[in-house]
PDB file of C-alpha atoms in Angstrom:
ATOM      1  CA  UNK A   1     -16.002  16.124  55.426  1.00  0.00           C
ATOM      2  CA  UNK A   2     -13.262  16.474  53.316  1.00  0.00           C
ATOM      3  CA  UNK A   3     -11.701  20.324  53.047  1.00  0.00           C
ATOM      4  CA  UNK A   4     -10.257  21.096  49.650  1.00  0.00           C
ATOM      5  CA  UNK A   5      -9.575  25.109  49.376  1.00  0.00           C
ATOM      6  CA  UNK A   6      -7.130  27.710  48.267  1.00  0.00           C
ATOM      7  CA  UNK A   7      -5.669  29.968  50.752  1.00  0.00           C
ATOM      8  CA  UNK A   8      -3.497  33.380  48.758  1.00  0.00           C
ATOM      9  CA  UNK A   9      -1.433  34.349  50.709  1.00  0.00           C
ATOM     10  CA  UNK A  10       0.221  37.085  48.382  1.00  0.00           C
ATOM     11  CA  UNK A  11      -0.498  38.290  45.281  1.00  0.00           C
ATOM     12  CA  UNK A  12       2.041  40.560  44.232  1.00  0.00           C
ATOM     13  CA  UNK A  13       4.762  40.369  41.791  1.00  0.00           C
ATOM     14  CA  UNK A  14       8.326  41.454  41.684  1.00  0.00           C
ATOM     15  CA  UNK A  15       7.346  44.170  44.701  1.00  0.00           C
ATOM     16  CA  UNK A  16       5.087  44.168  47.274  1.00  0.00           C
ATOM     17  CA  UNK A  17       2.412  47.142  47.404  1.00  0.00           C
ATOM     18  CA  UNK A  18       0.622  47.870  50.511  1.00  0.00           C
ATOM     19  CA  UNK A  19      -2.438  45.376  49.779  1.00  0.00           C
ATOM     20  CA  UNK A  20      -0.219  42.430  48.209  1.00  0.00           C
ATOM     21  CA  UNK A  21       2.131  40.483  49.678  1.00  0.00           C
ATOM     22  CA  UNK A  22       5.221  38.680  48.283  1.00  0.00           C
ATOM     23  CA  UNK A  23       3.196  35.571  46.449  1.00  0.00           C
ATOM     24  CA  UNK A  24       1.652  32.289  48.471  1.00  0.00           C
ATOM     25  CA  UNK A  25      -0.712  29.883  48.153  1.00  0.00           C
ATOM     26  CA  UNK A  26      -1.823  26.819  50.008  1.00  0.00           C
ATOM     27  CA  UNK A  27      -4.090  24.125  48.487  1.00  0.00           C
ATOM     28  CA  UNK A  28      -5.770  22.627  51.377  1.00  0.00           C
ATOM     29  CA  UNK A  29      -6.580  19.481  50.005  1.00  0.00           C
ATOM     30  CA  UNK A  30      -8.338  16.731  52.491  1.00  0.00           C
ATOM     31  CA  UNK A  31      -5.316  15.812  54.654  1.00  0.00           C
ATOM     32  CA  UNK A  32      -2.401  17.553  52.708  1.00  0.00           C
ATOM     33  CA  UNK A  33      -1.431  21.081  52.739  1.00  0.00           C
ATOM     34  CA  UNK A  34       0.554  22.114  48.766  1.00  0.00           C
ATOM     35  CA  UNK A  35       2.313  25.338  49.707  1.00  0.00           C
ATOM     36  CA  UNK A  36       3.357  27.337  46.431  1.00  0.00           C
ATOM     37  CA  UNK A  37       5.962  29.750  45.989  1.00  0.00           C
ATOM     38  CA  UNK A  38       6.248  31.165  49.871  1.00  0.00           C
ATOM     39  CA  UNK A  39       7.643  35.111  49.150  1.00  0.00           C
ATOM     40  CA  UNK A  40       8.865  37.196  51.775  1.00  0.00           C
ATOM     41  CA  UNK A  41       6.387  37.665  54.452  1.00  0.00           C
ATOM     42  CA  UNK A  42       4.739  34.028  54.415  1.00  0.00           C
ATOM     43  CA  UNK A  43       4.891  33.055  57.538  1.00  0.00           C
ATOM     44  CA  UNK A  44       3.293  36.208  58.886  1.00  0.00           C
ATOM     45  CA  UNK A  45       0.510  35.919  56.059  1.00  0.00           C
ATOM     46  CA  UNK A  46      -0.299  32.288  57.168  1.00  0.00           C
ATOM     47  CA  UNK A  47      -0.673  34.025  60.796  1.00  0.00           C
ATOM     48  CA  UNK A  48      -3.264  36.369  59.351  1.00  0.00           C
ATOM     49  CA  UNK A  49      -5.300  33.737  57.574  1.00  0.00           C
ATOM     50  CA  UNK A  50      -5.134  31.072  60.752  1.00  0.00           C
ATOM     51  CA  UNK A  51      -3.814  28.279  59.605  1.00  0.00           C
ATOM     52  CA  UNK A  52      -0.525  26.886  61.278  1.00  0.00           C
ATOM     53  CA  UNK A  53       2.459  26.563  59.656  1.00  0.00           C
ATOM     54  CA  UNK A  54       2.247  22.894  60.425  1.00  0.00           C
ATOM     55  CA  UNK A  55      -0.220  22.527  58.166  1.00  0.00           C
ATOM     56  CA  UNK A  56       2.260  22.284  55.246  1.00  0.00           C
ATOM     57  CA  UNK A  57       2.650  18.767  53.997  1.00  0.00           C
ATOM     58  CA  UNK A  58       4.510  19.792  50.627  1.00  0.00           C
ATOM     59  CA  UNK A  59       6.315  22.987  49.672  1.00  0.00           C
ATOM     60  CA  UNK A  60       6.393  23.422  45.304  1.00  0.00           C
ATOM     61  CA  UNK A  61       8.780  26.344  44.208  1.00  0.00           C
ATOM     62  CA  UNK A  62       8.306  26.944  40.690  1.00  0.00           C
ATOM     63  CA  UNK A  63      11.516  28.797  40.267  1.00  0.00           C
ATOM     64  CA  UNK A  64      14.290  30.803  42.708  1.00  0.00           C
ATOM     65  CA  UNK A  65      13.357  34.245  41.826  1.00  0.00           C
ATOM     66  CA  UNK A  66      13.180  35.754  45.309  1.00  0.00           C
ATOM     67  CA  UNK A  67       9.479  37.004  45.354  1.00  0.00           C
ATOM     68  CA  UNK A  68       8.680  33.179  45.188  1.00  0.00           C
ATOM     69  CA  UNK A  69      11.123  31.350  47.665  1.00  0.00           C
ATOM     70  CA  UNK A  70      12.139  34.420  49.990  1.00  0.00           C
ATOM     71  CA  UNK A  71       9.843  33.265  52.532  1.00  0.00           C
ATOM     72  CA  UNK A  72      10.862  29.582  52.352  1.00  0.00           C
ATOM     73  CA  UNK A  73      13.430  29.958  55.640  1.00  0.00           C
ATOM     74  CA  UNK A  74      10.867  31.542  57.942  1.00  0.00           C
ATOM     75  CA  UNK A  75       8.176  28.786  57.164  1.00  0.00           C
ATOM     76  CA  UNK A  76      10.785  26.191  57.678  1.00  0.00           C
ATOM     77  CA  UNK A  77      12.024  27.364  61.023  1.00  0.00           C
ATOM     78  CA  UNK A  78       8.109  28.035  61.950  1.00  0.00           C
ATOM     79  CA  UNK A  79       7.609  24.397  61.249  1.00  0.00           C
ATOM     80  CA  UNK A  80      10.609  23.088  63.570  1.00  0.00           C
ATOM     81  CA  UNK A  81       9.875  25.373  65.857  1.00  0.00           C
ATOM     82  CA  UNK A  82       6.048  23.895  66.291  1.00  0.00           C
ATOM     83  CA  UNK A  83       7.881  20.374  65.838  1.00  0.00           C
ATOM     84  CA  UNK A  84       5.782  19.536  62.950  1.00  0.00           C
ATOM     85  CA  UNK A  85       4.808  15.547  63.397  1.00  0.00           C
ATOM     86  CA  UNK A  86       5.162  15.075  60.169  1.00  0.00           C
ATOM     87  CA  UNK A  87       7.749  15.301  56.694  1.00  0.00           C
ATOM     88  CA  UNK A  88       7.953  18.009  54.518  1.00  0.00           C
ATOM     89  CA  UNK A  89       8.209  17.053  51.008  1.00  0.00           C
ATOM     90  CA  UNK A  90       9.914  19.993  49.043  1.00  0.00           C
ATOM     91  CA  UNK A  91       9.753  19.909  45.251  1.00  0.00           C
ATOM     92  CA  UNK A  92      11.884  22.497  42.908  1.00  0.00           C
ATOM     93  CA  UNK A  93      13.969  22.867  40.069  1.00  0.00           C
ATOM     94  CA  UNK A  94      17.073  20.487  39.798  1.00  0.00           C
ATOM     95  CA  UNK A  95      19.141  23.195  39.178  1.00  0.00           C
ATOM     96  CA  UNK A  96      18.311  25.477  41.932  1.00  0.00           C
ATOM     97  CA  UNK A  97      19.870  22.891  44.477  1.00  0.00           C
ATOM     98  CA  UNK A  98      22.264  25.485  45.806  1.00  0.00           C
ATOM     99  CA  UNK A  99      20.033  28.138  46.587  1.00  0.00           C
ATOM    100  CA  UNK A 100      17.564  26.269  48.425  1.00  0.00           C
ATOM    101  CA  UNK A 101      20.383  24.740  50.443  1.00  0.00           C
ATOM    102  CA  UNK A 102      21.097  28.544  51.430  1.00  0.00           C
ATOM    103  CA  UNK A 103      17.702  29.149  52.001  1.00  0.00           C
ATOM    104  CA  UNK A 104      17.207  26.276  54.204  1.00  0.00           C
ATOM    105  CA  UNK A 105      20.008  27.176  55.969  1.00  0.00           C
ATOM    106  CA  UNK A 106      19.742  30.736  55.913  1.00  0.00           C
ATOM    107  CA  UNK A 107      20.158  31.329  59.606  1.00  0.00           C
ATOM    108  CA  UNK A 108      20.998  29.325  62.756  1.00  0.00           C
ATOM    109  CA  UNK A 109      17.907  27.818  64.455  1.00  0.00           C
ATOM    110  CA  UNK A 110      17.745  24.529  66.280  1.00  0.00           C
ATOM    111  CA  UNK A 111      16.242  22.216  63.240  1.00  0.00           C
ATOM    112  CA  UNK A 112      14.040  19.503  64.434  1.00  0.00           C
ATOM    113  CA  UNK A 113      12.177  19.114  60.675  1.00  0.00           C
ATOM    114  CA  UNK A 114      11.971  16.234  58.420  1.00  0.00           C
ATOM    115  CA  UNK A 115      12.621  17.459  55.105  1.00  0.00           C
ATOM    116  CA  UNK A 116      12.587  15.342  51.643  1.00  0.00           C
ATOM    117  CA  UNK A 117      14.085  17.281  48.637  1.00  0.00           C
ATOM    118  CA  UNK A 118      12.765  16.136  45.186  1.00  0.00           C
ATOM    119  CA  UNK A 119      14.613  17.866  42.671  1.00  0.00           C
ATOM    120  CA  UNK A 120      12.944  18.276  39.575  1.00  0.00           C
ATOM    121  CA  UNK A 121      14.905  17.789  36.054  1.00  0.00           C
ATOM    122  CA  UNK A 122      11.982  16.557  33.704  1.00  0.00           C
ATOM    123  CA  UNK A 123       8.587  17.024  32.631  1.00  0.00           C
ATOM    124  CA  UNK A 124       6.537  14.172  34.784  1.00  0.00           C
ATOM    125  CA  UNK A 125       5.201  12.665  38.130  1.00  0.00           C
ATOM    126  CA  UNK A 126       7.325  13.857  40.895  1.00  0.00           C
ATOM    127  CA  UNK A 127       4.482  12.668  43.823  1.00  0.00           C
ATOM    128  CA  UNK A 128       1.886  10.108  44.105  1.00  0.00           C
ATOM    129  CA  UNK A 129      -0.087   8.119  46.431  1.00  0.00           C
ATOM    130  CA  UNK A 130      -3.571   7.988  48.089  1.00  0.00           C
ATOM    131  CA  UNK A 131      -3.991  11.854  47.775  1.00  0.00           C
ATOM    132  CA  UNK A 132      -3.287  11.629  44.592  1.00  0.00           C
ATOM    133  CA  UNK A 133      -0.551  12.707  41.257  1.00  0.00           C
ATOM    134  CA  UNK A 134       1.832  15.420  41.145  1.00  0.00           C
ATOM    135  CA  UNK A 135       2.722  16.281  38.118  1.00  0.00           C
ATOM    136  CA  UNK A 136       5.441  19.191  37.266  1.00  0.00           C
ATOM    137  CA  UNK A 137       6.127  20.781  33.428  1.00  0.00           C
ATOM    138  CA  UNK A 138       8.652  23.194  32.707  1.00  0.00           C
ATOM    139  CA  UNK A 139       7.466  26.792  31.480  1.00  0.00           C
ATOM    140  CA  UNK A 140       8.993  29.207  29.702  1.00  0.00           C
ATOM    141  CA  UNK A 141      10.796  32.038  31.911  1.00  0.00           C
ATOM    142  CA  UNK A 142      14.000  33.707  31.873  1.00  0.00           C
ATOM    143  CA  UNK A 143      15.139  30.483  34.576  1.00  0.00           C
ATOM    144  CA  UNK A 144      14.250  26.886  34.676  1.00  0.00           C
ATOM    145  CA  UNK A 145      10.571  27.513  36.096  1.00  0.00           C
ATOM    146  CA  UNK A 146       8.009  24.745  36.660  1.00  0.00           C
ATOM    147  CA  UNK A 147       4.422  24.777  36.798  1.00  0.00           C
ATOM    148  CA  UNK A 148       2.495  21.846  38.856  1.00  0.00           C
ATOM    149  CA  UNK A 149      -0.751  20.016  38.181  1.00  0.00           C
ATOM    150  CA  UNK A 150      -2.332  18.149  41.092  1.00  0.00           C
ATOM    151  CA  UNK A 151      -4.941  15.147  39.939  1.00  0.00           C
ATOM    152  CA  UNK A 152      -6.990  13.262  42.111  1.00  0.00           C
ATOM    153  CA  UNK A 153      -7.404   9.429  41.037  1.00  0.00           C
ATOM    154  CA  UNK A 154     -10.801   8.688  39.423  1.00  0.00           C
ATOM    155  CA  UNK A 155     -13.429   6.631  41.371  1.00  0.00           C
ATOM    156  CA  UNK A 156     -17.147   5.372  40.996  1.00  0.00           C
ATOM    157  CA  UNK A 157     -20.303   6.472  42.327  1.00  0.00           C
ATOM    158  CA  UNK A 158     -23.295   4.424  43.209  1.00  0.00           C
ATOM    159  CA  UNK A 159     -25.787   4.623  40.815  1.00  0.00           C
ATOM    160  CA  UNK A 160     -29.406   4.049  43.286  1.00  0.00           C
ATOM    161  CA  UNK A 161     -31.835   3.259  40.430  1.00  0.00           C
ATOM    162  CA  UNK A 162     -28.948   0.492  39.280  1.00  0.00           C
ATOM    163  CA  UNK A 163     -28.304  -0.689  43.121  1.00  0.00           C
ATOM    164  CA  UNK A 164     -32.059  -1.296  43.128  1.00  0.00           C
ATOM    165  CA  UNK A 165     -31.970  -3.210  39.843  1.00  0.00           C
ATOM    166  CA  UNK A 166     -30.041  -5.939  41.107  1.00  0.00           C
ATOM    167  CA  UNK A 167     -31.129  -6.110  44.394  1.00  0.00           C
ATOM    168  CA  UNK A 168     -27.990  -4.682  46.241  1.00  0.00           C
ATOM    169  CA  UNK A 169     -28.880  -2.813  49.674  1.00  0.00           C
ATOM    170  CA  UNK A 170     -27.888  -2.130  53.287  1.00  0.00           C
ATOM    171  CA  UNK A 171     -24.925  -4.000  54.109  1.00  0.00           C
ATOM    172  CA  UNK A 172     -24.269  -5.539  50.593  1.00  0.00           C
ATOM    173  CA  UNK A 173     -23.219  -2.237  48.978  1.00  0.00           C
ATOM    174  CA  UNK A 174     -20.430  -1.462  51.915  1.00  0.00           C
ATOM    175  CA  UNK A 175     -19.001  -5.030  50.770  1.00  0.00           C
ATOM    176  CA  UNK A 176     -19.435  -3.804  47.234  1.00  0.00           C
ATOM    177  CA  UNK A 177     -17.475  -0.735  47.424  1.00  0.00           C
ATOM    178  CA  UNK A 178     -14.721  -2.988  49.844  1.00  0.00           C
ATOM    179  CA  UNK A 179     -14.404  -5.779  47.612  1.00  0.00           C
ATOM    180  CA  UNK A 180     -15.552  -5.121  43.934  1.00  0.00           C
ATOM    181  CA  UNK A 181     -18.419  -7.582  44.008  1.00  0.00           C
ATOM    182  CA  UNK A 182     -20.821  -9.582  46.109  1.00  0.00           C
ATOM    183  CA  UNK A 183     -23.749 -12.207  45.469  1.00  0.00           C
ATOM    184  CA  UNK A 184     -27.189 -11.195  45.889  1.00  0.00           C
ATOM    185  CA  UNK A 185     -29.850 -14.026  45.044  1.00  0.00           C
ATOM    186  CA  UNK A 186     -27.346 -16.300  43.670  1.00  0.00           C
ATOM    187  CA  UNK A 187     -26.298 -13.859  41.104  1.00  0.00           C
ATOM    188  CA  UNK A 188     -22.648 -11.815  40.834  1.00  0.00           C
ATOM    189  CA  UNK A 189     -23.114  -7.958  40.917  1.00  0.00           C
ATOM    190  CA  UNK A 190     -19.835  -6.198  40.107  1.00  0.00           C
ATOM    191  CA  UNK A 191     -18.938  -2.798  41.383  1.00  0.00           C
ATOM    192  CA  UNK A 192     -19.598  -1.464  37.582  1.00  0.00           C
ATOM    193  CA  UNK A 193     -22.596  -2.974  37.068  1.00  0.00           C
ATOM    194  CA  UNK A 194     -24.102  -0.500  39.738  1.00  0.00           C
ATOM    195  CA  UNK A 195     -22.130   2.761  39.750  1.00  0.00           C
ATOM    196  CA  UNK A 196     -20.315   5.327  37.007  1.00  0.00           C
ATOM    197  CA  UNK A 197     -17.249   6.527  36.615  1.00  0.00           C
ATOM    198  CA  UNK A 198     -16.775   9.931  39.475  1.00  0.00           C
ATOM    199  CA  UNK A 199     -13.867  11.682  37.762  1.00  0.00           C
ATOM    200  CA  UNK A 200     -11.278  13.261  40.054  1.00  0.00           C
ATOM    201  CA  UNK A 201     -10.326  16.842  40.692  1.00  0.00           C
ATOM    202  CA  UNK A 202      -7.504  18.954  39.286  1.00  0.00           C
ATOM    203  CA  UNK A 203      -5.729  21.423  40.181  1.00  0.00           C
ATOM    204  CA  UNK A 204      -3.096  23.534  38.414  1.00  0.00           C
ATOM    205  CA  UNK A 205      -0.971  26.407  39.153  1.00  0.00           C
ATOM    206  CA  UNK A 206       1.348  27.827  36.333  1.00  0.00           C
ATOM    207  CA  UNK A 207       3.684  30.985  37.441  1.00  0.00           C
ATOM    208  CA  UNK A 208       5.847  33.055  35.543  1.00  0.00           C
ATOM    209  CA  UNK A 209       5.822  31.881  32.314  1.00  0.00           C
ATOM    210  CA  UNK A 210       5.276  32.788  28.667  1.00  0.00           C
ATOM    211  CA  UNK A 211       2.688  31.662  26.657  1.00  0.00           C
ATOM    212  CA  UNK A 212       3.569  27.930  26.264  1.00  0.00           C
ATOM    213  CA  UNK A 213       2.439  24.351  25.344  1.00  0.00           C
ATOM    214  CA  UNK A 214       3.584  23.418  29.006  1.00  0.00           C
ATOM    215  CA  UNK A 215       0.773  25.696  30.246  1.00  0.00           C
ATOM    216  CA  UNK A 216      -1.970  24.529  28.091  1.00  0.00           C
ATOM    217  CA  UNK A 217      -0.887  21.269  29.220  1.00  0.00           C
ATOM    218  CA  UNK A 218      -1.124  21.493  32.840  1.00  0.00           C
ATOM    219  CA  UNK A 219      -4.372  23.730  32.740  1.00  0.00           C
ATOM    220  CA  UNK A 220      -6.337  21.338  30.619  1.00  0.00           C
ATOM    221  CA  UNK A 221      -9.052  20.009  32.497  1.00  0.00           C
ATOM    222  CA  UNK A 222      -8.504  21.762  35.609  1.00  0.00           C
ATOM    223  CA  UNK A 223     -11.484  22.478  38.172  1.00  0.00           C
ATOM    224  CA  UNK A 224      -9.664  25.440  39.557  1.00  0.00           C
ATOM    225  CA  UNK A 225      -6.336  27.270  37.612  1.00  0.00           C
ATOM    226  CA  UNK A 226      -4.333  29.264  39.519  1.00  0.00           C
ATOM    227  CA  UNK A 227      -2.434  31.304  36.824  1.00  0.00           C
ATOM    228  CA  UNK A 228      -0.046  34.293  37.103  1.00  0.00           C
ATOM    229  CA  UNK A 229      -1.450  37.705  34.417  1.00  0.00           C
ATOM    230  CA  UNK A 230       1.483  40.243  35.662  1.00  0.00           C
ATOM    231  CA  UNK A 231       0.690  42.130  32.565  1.00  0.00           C
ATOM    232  CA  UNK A 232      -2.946  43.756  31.088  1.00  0.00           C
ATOM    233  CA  UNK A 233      -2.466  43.455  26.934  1.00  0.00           C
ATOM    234  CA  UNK A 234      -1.411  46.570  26.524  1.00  0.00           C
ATOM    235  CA  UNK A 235       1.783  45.722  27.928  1.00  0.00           C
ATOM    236  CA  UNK A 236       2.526  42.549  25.937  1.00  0.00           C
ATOM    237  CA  UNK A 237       5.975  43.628  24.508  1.00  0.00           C
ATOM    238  CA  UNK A 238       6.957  43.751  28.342  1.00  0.00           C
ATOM    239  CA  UNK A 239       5.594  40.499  28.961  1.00  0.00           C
ATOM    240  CA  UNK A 240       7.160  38.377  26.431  1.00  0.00           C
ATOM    241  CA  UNK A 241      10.300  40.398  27.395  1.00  0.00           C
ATOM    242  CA  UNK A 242      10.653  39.443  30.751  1.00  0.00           C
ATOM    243  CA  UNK A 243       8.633  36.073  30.457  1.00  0.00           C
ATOM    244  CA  UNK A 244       5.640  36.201  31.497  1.00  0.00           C
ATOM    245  CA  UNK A 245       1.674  36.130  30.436  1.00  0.00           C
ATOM    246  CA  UNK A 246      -1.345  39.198  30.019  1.00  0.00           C
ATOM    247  CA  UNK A 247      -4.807  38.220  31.457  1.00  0.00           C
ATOM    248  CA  UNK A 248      -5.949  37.595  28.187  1.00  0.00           C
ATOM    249  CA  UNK A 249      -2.765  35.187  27.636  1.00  0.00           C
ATOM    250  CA  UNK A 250      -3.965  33.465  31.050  1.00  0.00           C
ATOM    251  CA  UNK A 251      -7.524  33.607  29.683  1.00  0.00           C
ATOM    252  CA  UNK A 252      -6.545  32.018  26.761  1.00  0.00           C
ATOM    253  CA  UNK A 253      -5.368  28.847  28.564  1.00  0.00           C
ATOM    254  CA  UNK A 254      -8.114  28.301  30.395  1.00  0.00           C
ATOM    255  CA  UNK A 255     -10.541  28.644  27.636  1.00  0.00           C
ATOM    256  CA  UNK A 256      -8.745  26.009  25.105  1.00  0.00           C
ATOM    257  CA  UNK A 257      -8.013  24.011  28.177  1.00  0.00           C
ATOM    258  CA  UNK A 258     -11.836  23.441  30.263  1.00  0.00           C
ATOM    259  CA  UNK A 259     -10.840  24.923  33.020  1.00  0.00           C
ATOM    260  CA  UNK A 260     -14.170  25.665  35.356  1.00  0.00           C
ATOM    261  CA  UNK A 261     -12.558  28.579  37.508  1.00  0.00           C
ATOM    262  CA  UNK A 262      -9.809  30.399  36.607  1.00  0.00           C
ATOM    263  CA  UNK A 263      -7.457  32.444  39.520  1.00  0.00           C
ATOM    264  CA  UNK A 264      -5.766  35.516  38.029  1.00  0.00           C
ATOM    265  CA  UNK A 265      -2.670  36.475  40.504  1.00  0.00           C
ATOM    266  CA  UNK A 266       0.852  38.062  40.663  1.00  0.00           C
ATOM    267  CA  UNK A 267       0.021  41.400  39.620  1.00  0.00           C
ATOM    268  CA  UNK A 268       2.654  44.219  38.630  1.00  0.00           C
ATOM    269  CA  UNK A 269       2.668  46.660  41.152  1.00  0.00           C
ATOM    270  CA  UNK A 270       2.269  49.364  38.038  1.00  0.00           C
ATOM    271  CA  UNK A 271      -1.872  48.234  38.092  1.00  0.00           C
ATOM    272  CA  UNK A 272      -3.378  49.779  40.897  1.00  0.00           C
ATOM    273  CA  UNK A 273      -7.036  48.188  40.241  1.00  0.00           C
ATOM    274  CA  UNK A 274      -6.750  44.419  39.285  1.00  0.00           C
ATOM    275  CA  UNK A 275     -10.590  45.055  37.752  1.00  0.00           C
ATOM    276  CA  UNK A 276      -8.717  45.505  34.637  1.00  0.00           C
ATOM    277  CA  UNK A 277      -7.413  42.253  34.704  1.00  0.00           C
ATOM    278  CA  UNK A 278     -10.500  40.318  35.428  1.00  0.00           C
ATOM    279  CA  UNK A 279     -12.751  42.866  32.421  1.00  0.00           C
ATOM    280  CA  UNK A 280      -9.777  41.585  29.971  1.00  0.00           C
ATOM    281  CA  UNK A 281      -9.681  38.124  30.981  1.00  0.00           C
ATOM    282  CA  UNK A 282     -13.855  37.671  30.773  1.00  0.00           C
ATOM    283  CA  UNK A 283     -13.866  38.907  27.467  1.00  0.00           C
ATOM    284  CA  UNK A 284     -11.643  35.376  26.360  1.00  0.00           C
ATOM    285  CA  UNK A 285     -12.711  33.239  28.858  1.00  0.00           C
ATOM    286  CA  UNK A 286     -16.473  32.857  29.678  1.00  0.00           C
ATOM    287  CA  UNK A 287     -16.481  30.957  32.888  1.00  0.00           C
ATOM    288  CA  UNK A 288     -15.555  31.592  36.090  1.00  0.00           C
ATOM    289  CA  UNK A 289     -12.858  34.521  36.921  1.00  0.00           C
ATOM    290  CA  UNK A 290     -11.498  35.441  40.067  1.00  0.00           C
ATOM    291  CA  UNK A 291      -8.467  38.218  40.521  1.00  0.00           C
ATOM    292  CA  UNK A 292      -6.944  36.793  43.935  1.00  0.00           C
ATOM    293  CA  UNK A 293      -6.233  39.223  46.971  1.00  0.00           C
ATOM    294  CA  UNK A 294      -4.295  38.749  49.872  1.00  0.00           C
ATOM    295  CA  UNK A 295      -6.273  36.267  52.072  1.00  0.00           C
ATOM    296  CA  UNK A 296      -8.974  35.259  50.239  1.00  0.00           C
ATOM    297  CA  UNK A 297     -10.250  32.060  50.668  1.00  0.00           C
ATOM    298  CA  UNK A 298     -11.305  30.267  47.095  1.00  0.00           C
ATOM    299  CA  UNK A 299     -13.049  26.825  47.089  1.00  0.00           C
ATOM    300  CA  UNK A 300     -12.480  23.926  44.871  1.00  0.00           C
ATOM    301  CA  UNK A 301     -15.482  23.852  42.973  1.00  0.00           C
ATOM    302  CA  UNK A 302     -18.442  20.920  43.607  1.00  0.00           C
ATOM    303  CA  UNK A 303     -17.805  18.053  41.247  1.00  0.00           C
ATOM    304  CA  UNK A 304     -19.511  18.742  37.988  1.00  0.00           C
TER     305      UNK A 304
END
């Protein structure tokens, strides 16, 4: 059975309270593990929530503010020091090259990891392959920030009233799915004469940002949005100043974008009850909403 879930590891923004922790989040998705923005404290979070730092097949860092890559070393040196068995793929902004140079090398450690840098300096693929697209967009922050968008390929599911039709059972349909199309009776049956298009999951997760096209545009269609709202309304002047969204902003792109459950996260630490938060953001959006704390465990939702 295939495992697709959201582990937060933090939830806090520029400071750390005594419930949140420096941001993190890891997609669990079937046999990768998408680790976002690791703050400080990371490693010790992934401890708490009991999965191994090993698990970590990609690391995306939106940006090189330091309560979203501070905790970039310590998972690195965790993963040599388990001798991960396999690559890390590390995606970030092109022109934060130096500073995670010095956070990769931030101390001395005996370095036994397989690391693949992908540098990011347009709007585009950056991954693909059997798990799926990658997809990065630049945001609008007060440094080159990007926002990622994770889409599974499309597929087909049987359809049994249509297998019946044309006389396609037992072995015959493994074949099918294998090969495209076998001969039953004397007569072709192709693989979309029988099934229906099964659309694939998205993802997206869009951090410090102000209200822009880039985040409509990685939101849209998204089964689960994981979306920063530092800010309640009232504090919108402070927002836009220092680039970044309300929870009615982040409501706002998930409602003109279809997104099925929306993740409200990176709270100021001048909020003390992130109820607030989820009250402003329902009265936008009327689907799903879920205000993320440290260690929750959030599900992808069940195909539609």
């Amino acid at each position: 059975m295939s495992l697709r879930e959201l582990i937060v590891l933090g939830t806090a923004s520029q400071v750390p309270t005594r419930h949140r922790n420096h941001n993190g989040y890891l997609l669990r998705w079937d046999g990768e593990g998408l680790l976002f923005d690791p703050g400080e404290g990371t490693q010790r979070q992934l401890l708490f929530a009991g999965v191994a730092a090993s698990a970590v097949t990609r690391l995306c860092l939106t940006h090189f503010h330091g309560d979203h890559c501070l905790g970039v070393p310590g998972v690195l040196q965790r993963m040599s020091l388990d001798r991960a068995p396999h690559p890390l793929h590390v995606y970030y902004p092109d022109s934060g090259r130096q500073y995670f140079a010095r956070l990769r090398h931030a101390s001395v450690f005996h370095d036994t990891l397989e690391v693949h840098e992908h540098p990011i300096t347009a709007d585009g693929p950056v991954a693909d392959g059997g798990f799926g697209l990658l997809e990065a967009r630049q945001l609008d922050h007060s440094v080159d920030s990007f926002g990622y968008r994770f889409v599974e390929p499309d597929g087909r599911r049987m359809v049994p009233d249509l297998l019946a039709r044309f006389g396609v059972t037992g072995p015959a349909v493994g074949e099918l799915q294998r090969t495209g199309e076998v001969r039953t009776a004397g007569e072709r049956v192709r693989l979309q004469d029988v099934s229906e298009i099964r659309r694939g999951q998205r993802f997206a997760f869009v951090m410090d940002t102000r209200l822009c096209d880039a985040a409509f545009a990685l939101a849209e269609d998204a089964d689960l949005l994981v979306i920063e709202a530092t800010f309640l309304h009232r504090d919108a002047q402070l927002a836009s100043r220092y680039g970044h969204l309300t929870a009615r902003q982040a409501a706002h792109v998930a409602a003109q974008s279809g997104v099925r459950r929306l993740v409200l996260t990176h709270f100021s630490q001048r909020y003390d009850d992130a109820r607030q938060h989820r009250d402003e953001a329902a009265e936008v959006f009327d689907g799903e909403v879920i205000t993320a704390h440290d260690l929750a465990r959030i599900p992808v939702p069940k195909r539609a």
